[in-house]
């Protein structure tokens, strides 16, 4: 039986075979809690390797389509069971590779299982509608049809859930896939792909290739046999993906950054709000696209809220996410660590006051990792860089608003529009918020970073191309509609 790895070297998966890159060059993946620990090596693939992956996906697309939706769904049930059997190992790999705590990694992997089962169930659901024709002797209906070969490019922050929430719907609706995961979490992704491999999918249906985004990611998007691309990652890379896909007229979907606001009104339950802001802002070390980064508080309760927030933030235990009792792990990589440190300096220089944390932790148990204490800034103005740019780290900015109207205006004063929360006990306030906020995910009395797999997920403005992932919404992207008219 072929395996995904040789020693600690993980391979590409092309045409149902685990293979090394032609050049046999590899890239090292390290543990951000201890950079001396190597999690594994992945292939530094070339354009030639990519060519084989795309050709394999192209070759299998007709037979995969013909297999039928129900049979494809049954295969996804098998993948779900295999992922569930391997949950502990995959979650531990995730924690070692990108730093989120083990309970969070287990939660994410369990979500991956649930997503697979959801889309497996789609195998038995409808794929079209009957529409009355103006001709009484005709039958008119729509039928969903796959797009063909779908490229999947994913980030490192949810290395199990995001590849699965793209691949599972792509497959059940009849597409074949080439996955290029983020290099920072490619060992975890290899283990996910191993679950697909073990389920016995036909040759070429799922292909997996690791390496540099600017080399093989770019080549994947530009490949003439690619029919669609789904991308989650930074706005900078997303822009390039959009240009390249639009130039060739292929369907594309981008989910990108956020600068997610939380509004706390004067009638909010402060304990609930503080707990949710801490969880939304600092869980996963602030590295969620839906993480809370700006907290806009009505002036009347500002001091009370700040005091409680600081008091509770002080209780956060930072350390290796594999250890019991650790609440917040390291930044996922040295470059994320440097970015966070940079923004903390930027914030101080532009006149914000650091009320708590924001210190790189570099001695003792922290010596070999990329640890920083959770940071809270105040005296933040809406135009400051720290209030505008996505930091993607454990940094919260506090802003003061005189009333709800000003708070909503401040919340919308960013190019992003992914998620947003309000804490209030006033019905008219929450209705005003729902109506006035520019965000794809709106949460009331709940943290900004919550997602349910059966509901549409995606942002507005620069956060997204406007299409939605997950739930039934995924069908819109991963299929085209054929309208059929039959004259009797
Ligand atoms: P990233 O740097 O944009 O990378 C994302 C993926 O794109 C990686 O697989 C990367 O490969 C690849 N890539 C890099 N350059 C490329 C190029 N020129 N052409 C094609 N692909 C290329 O993002 P990240 O740092 O992994 O993830 C963090 C970002 O993702 C944040 O902005 C976050 O907000 C966003 N995010 C958004 C959502 C959402 O649903 N809205 C969810 C999670 C994360 P390499 O790893 O090899 O560079
Ligand atoms: Mg790593």
Coordinates of N, CA and C in Angstrom, one line a residue, residues 213-411:
X213 N 3.4 29.4 -3.6 CA 2.2 30.0 -4.2 C 2.5 30.7 -5.5
X214 N 3.6 31.5 -5.5 CA 3.8 32.3 -6.7 C 4.3 31.5 -7.8
X215 N 4.8 30.2 -7.6 CA 5.2 29.4 -8.7 C 4.0 28.5 -9.1
X216 N 3.7 27.5 -8.3 CA 2.6 26.6 -8.8 C 1.2 27.1 -8.6
X217 N 1.0 27.9 -7.6 CA -0.3 28.5 -7.4 C -0.7 29.4 -8.6
X218 N 0.3 30.2 -9.0 CA 0.1 31.0 -10.2 C -0.1 30.2 -11.4
X219 N 0.7 29.1 -11.6 CA 0.6 28.3 -12.8 C -0.7 27.6 -12.8
X220 N -1.2 27.2 -11.6 CA -2.5 26.5 -11.6 C -3.6 27.4 -12.1
X221 N -3.6 28.7 -11.6 CA -4.7 29.6 -12.0 C -4.6 29.9 -13.5
X222 N -3.4 29.9 -14.0 CA -3.2 30.3 -15.4 C -3.4 29.1 -16.4
X223 N -3.6 27.9 -15.8 CA -3.6 26.7 -16.7 C -4.8 26.7 -17.6
X224 N -4.6 26.5 -18.9 CA -5.8 26.5 -19.8 C -6.8 25.4 -19.5
X225 N -6.5 24.4 -18.8 CA -7.5 23.3 -18.6 C -8.3 23.5 -17.3
X226 N -7.9 24.6 -16.6 CA -8.7 24.9 -15.3 C -10.0 25.5 -15.7
X227 N -11.1 25.1 -15.1 CA -12.4 25.7 -15.4 C -12.9 26.6 -14.3
X228 N -12.3 26.6 -13.1 CA -12.7 27.5 -12.0 C -11.7 27.5 -10.9
X229 N -11.7 28.6 -10.2 CA -10.7 28.6 -9.1 C -11.4 29.2 -7.8
X230 N -11.2 28.5 -6.7 CA -11.7 29.0 -5.4 C -10.5 29.2 -4.5
X231 N -10.5 30.4 -4.0 CA -9.3 30.9 -3.2 C -9.7 31.5 -1.9
X232 N -9.0 31.1 -0.9 CA -9.1 31.8 0.4 C -7.7 32.2 0.8
X233 N -7.6 33.5 1.2 CA -6.2 34.0 1.6 C -6.2 35.5 1.7
X234 N -5.1 36.1 1.4 CA -4.9 37.5 1.6 C -5.5 38.3 0.4
X235 N -5.7 39.5 0.7 CA -6.3 40.4 -0.4 C -5.3 40.6 -1.5
X236 N -4.0 40.7 -1.1 CA -3.0 41.0 -2.1 C -2.9 39.8 -3.1
X237 N -2.9 38.6 -2.6 CA -2.8 37.5 -3.5 C -4.1 37.3 -4.3
X238 N -5.2 37.5 -3.6 CA -6.5 37.4 -4.2 C -6.7 38.3 -5.4
X239 N -6.2 39.5 -5.3 CA -6.3 40.4 -6.5 C -5.7 39.8 -7.7
X240 N -4.5 39.2 -7.5 CA -3.8 38.6 -8.7 C -4.6 37.4 -9.2
X241 N -5.2 36.6 -8.3 CA -6.0 35.5 -8.7 C -7.2 36.0 -9.6
X242 N -7.8 37.1 -9.1 CA -9.0 37.6 -9.8 C -8.6 38.1 -11.2
X243 N -7.5 38.8 -11.3 CA -7.1 39.3 -12.6 C -6.8 38.2 -13.6
X244 N -6.1 37.2 -13.1 CA -5.7 36.1 -14.0 C -7.0 35.3 -14.4
X245 N -7.9 35.1 -13.5 CA -9.1 34.3 -13.8 C -10.0 35.1 -14.7
X246 N -10.2 36.4 -14.4 CA -11.1 37.2 -15.2 C -10.5 37.3 -16.6
X247 N -9.2 37.4 -16.8 CA -8.7 37.6 -18.1 C -9.0 36.3 -19.0
X248 N -9.1 35.2 -18.3 CA -9.4 34.0 -19.1 C -10.8 33.6 -19.1
X249 N -11.6 34.4 -18.4 CA -13.1 34.1 -18.4 C -13.5 32.9 -17.6
X250 N -12.7 32.5 -16.6 CA -13.1 31.3 -15.8 C -13.8 31.8 -14.5
X251 N -14.6 31.0 -14.0 CA -15.3 31.4 -12.7 C -14.3 31.4 -11.6
X252 N -14.4 32.5 -10.7 CA -13.5 32.5 -9.6 C -14.3 33.0 -8.4
X253 N -13.7 32.6 -7.2 CA -14.4 32.9 -5.9 C -13.2 33.2 -5.0
X254 N -13.3 34.4 -4.3 CA -12.3 34.8 -3.4 C -12.9 35.1 -2.1
X255 N -12.3 34.5 -1.0 CA -12.6 34.9 0.4 C -11.3 35.4 1.0
X256 N -11.4 36.7 1.5 CA -10.1 37.3 1.9 C -10.2 37.9 3.3
X257 N -9.5 39.0 3.5 CA -9.3 39.5 4.9 C -10.5 40.1 5.5
X258 N -10.3 40.5 6.7 CA -11.4 41.2 7.5 C -10.8 42.2 8.5
X259 N -11.6 43.1 9.0 CA -11.2 44.0 10.0 C -12.4 44.2 10.9
X260 N -12.8 43.0 11.5 CA -14.1 42.8 12.0 C -14.4 43.6 13.3
X261 N -15.5 44.4 13.2 CA -15.8 45.2 14.4 C -16.8 44.6 15.3
X262 N -16.7 45.0 16.6 CA -17.7 44.6 17.5 C -18.2 45.9 18.2
X263 N -19.5 46.1 18.2 CA -20.1 47.3 18.9 C -20.7 46.8 20.2
X264 N -20.3 47.6 21.3 CA -20.9 47.3 22.6 C -21.7 48.6 23.0
X265 N -23.0 48.4 23.1 CA -23.9 49.5 23.4 C -24.0 49.6 24.9
X266 N -24.6 50.8 25.3 CA -24.6 51.0 26.8 C -25.5 50.1 27.6
X267 N -26.4 49.4 26.9 CA -27.3 48.5 27.6 C -26.9 47.0 27.4
X268 N -25.6 46.8 27.0 CA -25.1 45.4 26.8 C -24.8 44.8 28.1
X269 N -24.9 43.5 28.1 CA -24.4 42.7 29.3 C -22.8 42.7 29.1
X270 N -22.2 43.4 30.0 CA -20.7 43.6 29.8 C -19.9 42.3 30.0
X271 N -20.4 41.4 30.9 CA -19.6 40.2 31.1 C -19.7 39.3 29.8
X272 N -20.9 39.3 29.2 CA -21.0 38.5 28.0 C -20.2 39.1 26.9
X273 N -20.2 40.4 26.8 CA -19.5 41.1 25.7 C -18.0 40.9 25.9
X274 N -17.5 41.0 27.1 CA -16.0 40.9 27.3 C -15.6 39.5 26.9
X275 N -16.3 38.5 27.4 CA -16.0 37.1 27.1 C -15.9 36.9 25.6
X276 N -16.9 37.4 24.9 CA -17.0 37.2 23.4 C -15.9 38.0 22.7
X277 N -15.5 39.2 23.2 CA -14.4 39.9 22.5 C -13.1 39.2 22.7
X278 N -12.9 38.7 23.9 CA -11.7 37.9 24.1 C -11.6 36.7 23.3
X279 N -12.7 36.0 23.2 CA -12.7 34.8 22.4 C -12.5 35.1 20.9
X280 N -13.3 36.1 20.5 CA -13.2 36.5 19.0 C -11.9 37.1 18.7
X281 N -11.3 37.8 19.6 CA -10.0 38.5 19.3 C -8.8 37.7 19.4
X282 N -8.8 36.8 20.4 CA -7.6 36.1 20.8 C -7.5 34.6 20.5
X283 N -8.7 34.0 20.4 CA -8.6 32.6 20.0 C -7.9 32.4 18.7
X284 N -7.2 31.3 18.6 CA -6.4 31.0 17.4 C -5.4 32.2 17.2
X285 N -5.0 32.8 18.3 CA -4.0 33.9 18.3 C -4.4 35.0 17.3
X286 N -5.7 35.2 17.2 CA -6.2 36.3 16.4 C -6.1 36.0 14.9
X287 N -5.8 34.8 14.5 CA -5.5 34.5 13.1 C -6.7 33.8 12.4
X288 N -7.9 34.4 12.7 CA -9.1 34.0 12.0 C -9.5 35.1 11.1
X289 N -10.0 34.8 9.9 CA -10.5 35.9 9.1 C -11.6 36.6 9.7
X290 N -12.4 36.0 10.6 CA -13.5 36.6 11.3 C -13.2 37.1 12.7
X291 N -11.9 37.1 13.0 CA -11.4 37.6 14.3 C -11.9 39.0 14.6
X292 N -12.1 39.3 15.9 CA -12.5 40.6 16.3 C -11.2 41.5 16.3
X293 N -11.3 42.6 15.6 CA -10.1 43.4 15.7 C -10.4 44.9 16.1
X294 N -11.6 45.3 16.0 CA -12.0 46.7 16.5 C -13.2 46.5 17.4
X295 N -13.1 47.1 18.5 CA -14.2 47.1 19.5 C -14.6 48.5 19.7
X296 N -15.9 48.8 19.3 CA -16.4 50.2 19.4 C -17.4 50.2 20.5
X297 N -17.0 51.0 21.5 CA -17.8 51.0 22.8 C -18.5 52.4 23.0
X298 N -19.7 52.3 23.4 CA -20.4 53.6 23.7 C -19.7 54.3 24.9
X299 N -19.5 55.6 24.8 CA -18.7 56.3 25.8 C -19.2 56.1 27.3
X300 N -20.5 56.0 27.5 CA -21.0 55.9 28.8 C -20.4 54.7 29.6
X301 N -20.2 53.6 28.8 CA -19.8 52.3 29.5 C -18.3 52.0 29.2
X302 N -17.7 52.9 28.4 CA -16.3 52.6 27.9 C -15.4 52.2 29.1
X303 N -15.3 53.0 30.1 CA -14.3 52.7 31.2 C -14.6 51.4 31.9
X304 N -15.8 51.1 32.1 CA -16.2 49.8 32.8 C -15.8 48.7 31.9
X305 N -16.1 48.8 30.6 CA -15.8 47.7 29.6 C -14.3 47.5 29.5
X306 N -13.6 48.6 29.4 CA -12.1 48.5 29.3 C -11.5 47.8 30.5
X307 N -12.0 48.2 31.6 CA -11.4 47.6 32.9 C -11.6 46.1 32.9
X308 N -12.8 45.7 32.6 CA -13.2 44.2 32.6 C -12.4 43.5 31.6
X309 N -12.3 44.1 30.4 CA -11.6 43.5 29.3 C -10.1 43.2 29.7
X310 N -9.5 44.2 30.2 CA -8.0 44.1 30.6 C -7.9 43.0 31.7
X311 N -8.8 43.1 32.7 CA -8.8 42.2 33.8 C -8.9 40.7 33.3
X312 N -9.8 40.5 32.3 CA -10.0 39.1 31.8 C -8.8 38.7 30.9
X313 N -8.3 39.6 30.1 CA -7.2 39.3 29.2 C -6.0 38.9 29.9
X314 N -5.8 39.5 31.1 CA -4.6 39.1 31.9 C -4.6 37.6 32.3
X315 N -5.8 37.0 32.3 CA -5.9 35.6 32.7 C -5.5 34.6 31.6
X316 N -5.3 35.2 30.4 CA -5.0 34.3 29.2 C -3.6 33.6 29.4
X317 N -3.6 32.3 29.3 CA -2.3 31.6 29.4 C -1.8 31.4 28.0
X318 N -0.6 31.8 27.7 CA 0.1 31.7 26.4 C 1.1 30.6 26.5
X319 N 1.2 29.8 25.4 CA 2.2 28.7 25.4 C 2.0 27.7 24.3
X320 N 2.6 26.6 24.4 CA 2.5 25.6 23.4 C 1.1 25.0 23.4
X321 N 0.4 25.1 22.3 CA -1.0 24.6 22.3 C -1.2 23.2 22.5
X322 N -0.1 22.4 22.6 CA -0.3 20.9 22.9 C -0.4 20.7 24.4
X323 N 0.0 21.7 25.2 CA 0.0 21.5 26.6 C -1.4 21.8 27.2
X324 N -1.8 21.1 28.3 CA -3.0 21.4 29.0 C -3.0 22.8 29.6
X325 N -4.1 23.4 29.6 CA -4.2 24.7 30.3 C -3.7 25.9 29.5
X326 N -3.3 25.6 28.3 CA -2.8 26.8 27.4 C -4.1 27.2 26.7
X327 N -4.3 28.6 26.7 CA -5.5 29.1 26.1 C -5.1 29.7 24.7
X328 N -3.9 30.2 24.6 CA -3.5 30.9 23.3 C -2.1 30.4 22.9
X329 N -2.0 29.9 21.7 CA -0.7 29.4 21.2 C 0.1 30.5 20.5
X330 N 1.2 30.1 19.8 CA 2.0 31.1 19.2 C 1.4 31.7 17.9
X331 N 2.1 32.7 17.3 CA 1.7 33.1 16.0 C 2.2 31.9 15.1
X332 N 1.5 31.7 14.0 CA 1.7 30.5 13.2 C 3.1 30.4 12.5
X333 N 3.8 31.5 12.4 CA 5.1 31.5 11.7 C 5.9 32.7 12.1
X334 N 7.1 32.7 11.7 CA 8.0 33.8 12.0 C 7.5 35.0 11.3
X335 N 7.0 34.9 10.1 CA 6.6 36.1 9.4 C 5.3 36.7 10.0
X336 N 4.4 35.8 10.5 CA 3.2 36.4 11.2 C 3.7 37.1 12.5
X337 N 4.6 36.5 13.2 CA 5.2 37.0 14.4 C 5.8 38.4 14.1
X338 N 6.5 38.5 13.1 CA 7.1 39.8 12.7 C 6.1 40.8 12.3
X339 N 5.0 40.4 11.6 CA 3.9 41.3 11.2 C 3.3 41.8 12.5
X340 N 3.0 41.0 13.5 CA 2.3 41.4 14.7 C 3.2 42.4 15.4
X341 N 4.5 42.1 15.5 CA 5.4 43.1 16.2 C 5.4 44.4 15.5
X342 N 5.5 44.3 14.2 CA 5.5 45.6 13.4 C 4.3 46.4 13.6
X343 N 3.1 45.8 13.6 CA 1.9 46.6 13.8 C 1.8 47.1 15.2
X344 N 2.3 46.4 16.2 CA 2.3 47.0 17.6 C 3.1 48.3 17.6
X345 N 4.3 48.3 16.9 CA 5.1 49.5 16.9 C 4.4 50.6 16.1
X346 N 3.7 50.2 15.0 CA 3.0 51.2 14.1 C 1.9 51.8 15.0
X347 N 1.2 51.0 15.8 CA 0.1 51.6 16.6 C 0.7 52.6 17.6
X348 N 1.8 52.2 18.2 CA 2.4 53.2 19.2 C 2.8 54.4 18.5
X349 N 3.4 54.3 17.4 CA 4.0 55.5 16.7 C 2.9 56.4 16.1
X350 N 1.7 55.8 15.8 CA 0.7 56.7 15.3 C -0.2 57.3 16.4
X351 N 0.2 57.0 17.7 CA -0.5 57.7 18.8 C -1.5 56.9 19.6
X352 N -1.7 55.6 19.2 CA -2.6 54.8 20.0 C -1.9 54.4 21.3
X353 N -2.6 54.1 22.4 CA -2.0 53.7 23.7 C -2.2 52.2 23.9
X354 N -1.0 51.6 24.1 CA -1.1 50.1 24.4 C -1.4 50.0 25.9
X355 N -2.7 49.5 26.1 CA -3.1 49.4 27.5 C -2.7 48.1 28.2
X356 N -2.5 47.1 27.3 CA -2.1 45.8 27.8 C -1.4 45.0 26.8
X357 N -0.4 44.2 27.2 CA 0.2 43.2 26.3 C 1.0 43.7 25.1
X358 N 1.0 42.9 24.1 CA 1.7 43.2 22.9 C 3.2 43.0 23.0
X359 N 3.6 42.2 24.0 CA 5.0 42.0 24.1 C 5.5 40.7 23.5
X360 N 6.5 40.7 22.7 CA 7.1 39.4 22.2 C 7.6 38.7 23.4
X361 N 7.3 37.4 23.5 CA 7.7 36.6 24.7 C 8.9 35.7 24.2
X362 N 10.1 36.0 24.7 CA 11.2 35.4 24.1 C 12.1 34.6 25.0
X363 N 11.8 34.6 26.3 CA 12.7 33.9 27.2 C 12.0 32.6 27.8
X364 N 12.8 31.8 28.5 CA 12.3 30.6 29.1 C 11.6 29.7 28.2
X365 N 10.4 29.3 28.6 CA 9.6 28.3 27.8 C 9.3 28.9 26.4
X366 N 9.4 30.2 26.2 CA 8.9 30.9 25.0 C 10.1 31.0 24.0
X367 N 11.3 30.7 24.5 CA 12.5 31.0 23.7 C 12.5 30.6 22.3
X368 N 12.0 29.4 22.0 CA 12.2 28.9 20.6 C 10.9 29.1 19.8
X369 N 9.9 29.8 20.3 CA 8.7 30.0 19.6 C 8.4 31.4 19.2
X370 N 7.2 31.6 18.5 CA 6.8 32.9 18.0 C 5.7 33.4 18.9
X371 N 6.0 33.6 20.1 CA 4.9 34.0 21.1 C 4.8 35.5 21.3
X372 N 3.6 36.0 21.5 CA 3.4 37.4 21.8 C 2.2 37.4 22.8
X373 N 2.2 38.3 23.7 CA 1.1 38.4 24.6 C -0.1 39.1 24.0
X374 N -1.3 38.8 24.3 CA -2.5 39.5 23.6 C -2.4 41.0 23.9
X375 N -2.7 41.7 22.9 CA -2.6 43.2 23.0 C -3.9 43.9 22.9
X376 N -4.0 45.0 23.7 CA -5.2 45.9 23.6 C -4.7 47.3 23.5
X377 N -5.1 47.9 22.4 CA -4.8 49.4 22.2 C -6.1 50.2 22.5
X378 N -5.8 51.4 23.0 CA -7.0 52.4 23.1 C -6.5 53.7 22.5
X379 N -7.4 54.7 22.6 CA -7.2 56.0 21.9 C -6.9 55.7 20.4
X380 N -7.6 54.8 19.8 CA -7.4 54.5 18.4 C -8.4 55.3 17.6
X381 N -7.9 55.9 16.5 CA -8.8 56.7 15.7 C -9.1 55.8 14.4
X382 N -10.3 56.0 13.8 CA -10.7 55.2 12.7 C -9.7 55.2 11.5
X383 N -9.0 56.3 11.3 CA -8.1 56.3 10.2 C -6.7 55.7 10.4
X384 N -6.4 55.4 11.6 CA -5.1 54.8 11.9 C -4.9 53.5 11.2
X385 N -3.6 53.3 10.9 CA -3.3 52.0 10.2 C -3.8 50.8 11.0
X386 N -3.6 50.8 12.3 CA -4.0 49.6 13.1 C -5.5 49.4 13.1
X387 N -6.3 50.5 12.7 CA -7.7 50.4 12.6 C -8.2 50.1 11.2
X388 N -7.2 50.1 10.3 CA -7.6 49.9 8.9 C -7.1 48.6 8.3
X389 N -5.9 48.2 8.6 CA -5.3 47.0 8.0 C -5.5 45.8 8.8
X390 N -5.6 44.7 8.1 CA -5.8 43.4 8.8 C -4.4 43.0 9.4
X391 N -4.4 42.8 10.7 CA -3.1 42.5 11.4 C -3.0 40.9 11.4
X392 N -4.0 40.2 11.6 CA -4.0 38.8 11.7 C -3.1 38.3 12.8
X393 N -3.4 38.9 14.0 CA -2.7 38.5 15.2 C -3.5 38.9 16.4
X394 N -3.1 38.6 17.6 CA -3.9 38.9 18.8 C -3.8 40.4 19.3
X395 N -4.4 41.2 18.4 CA -4.4 42.7 18.7 C -5.8 43.2 18.6
X396 N -6.3 43.9 19.6 CA -7.6 44.5 19.6 C -7.5 46.0 19.8
X397 N -8.2 46.7 19.0 CA -8.2 48.2 19.2 C -9.6 48.6 19.8
X398 N -9.5 49.5 20.8 CA -10.7 50.0 21.4 C -11.0 51.4 20.8
X399 N -12.2 51.6 20.4 CA -12.6 52.9 19.9 C -13.9 53.4 20.7
X400 N -14.0 54.7 20.8 CA -15.1 55.2 21.6 C -16.1 55.8 20.7
X401 N -17.4 55.6 20.9 CA -18.5 56.2 20.0 C -19.5 56.9 20.9
X402 N -20.0 58.0 20.5 CA -21.0 58.7 21.3 C -22.4 58.0 21.4
X403 N -22.7 57.4 20.2 CA -24.0 56.7 20.2 C -23.9 55.6 19.1
X404 N -25.0 54.9 18.9 CA -25.0 53.7 18.0 C -24.8 54.2 16.5
X405 N -25.4 55.3 16.2 CA -25.2 55.8 14.8 C -23.7 56.0 14.5
X406 N -23.1 56.7 15.4 CA -21.6 56.9 15.2 C -20.9 55.6 15.2
X407 N -21.3 54.7 16.1 CA -20.6 53.4 16.2 C -20.7 52.6 14.8
X408 N -21.9 52.6 14.2 CA -22.0 51.9 13.0 C -21.2 52.6 11.9
X409 N -21.2 53.9 11.9 CA -20.4 54.6 10.9 C -18.9 54.2 11.0
X410 N -18.5 54.2 12.3 CA -17.1 53.8 12.5 C -16.8 52.4 12.1
X411 N -17.7 51.5 12.4 CA -17.6 50.1 12.1 C -17.5 49.9 10.5

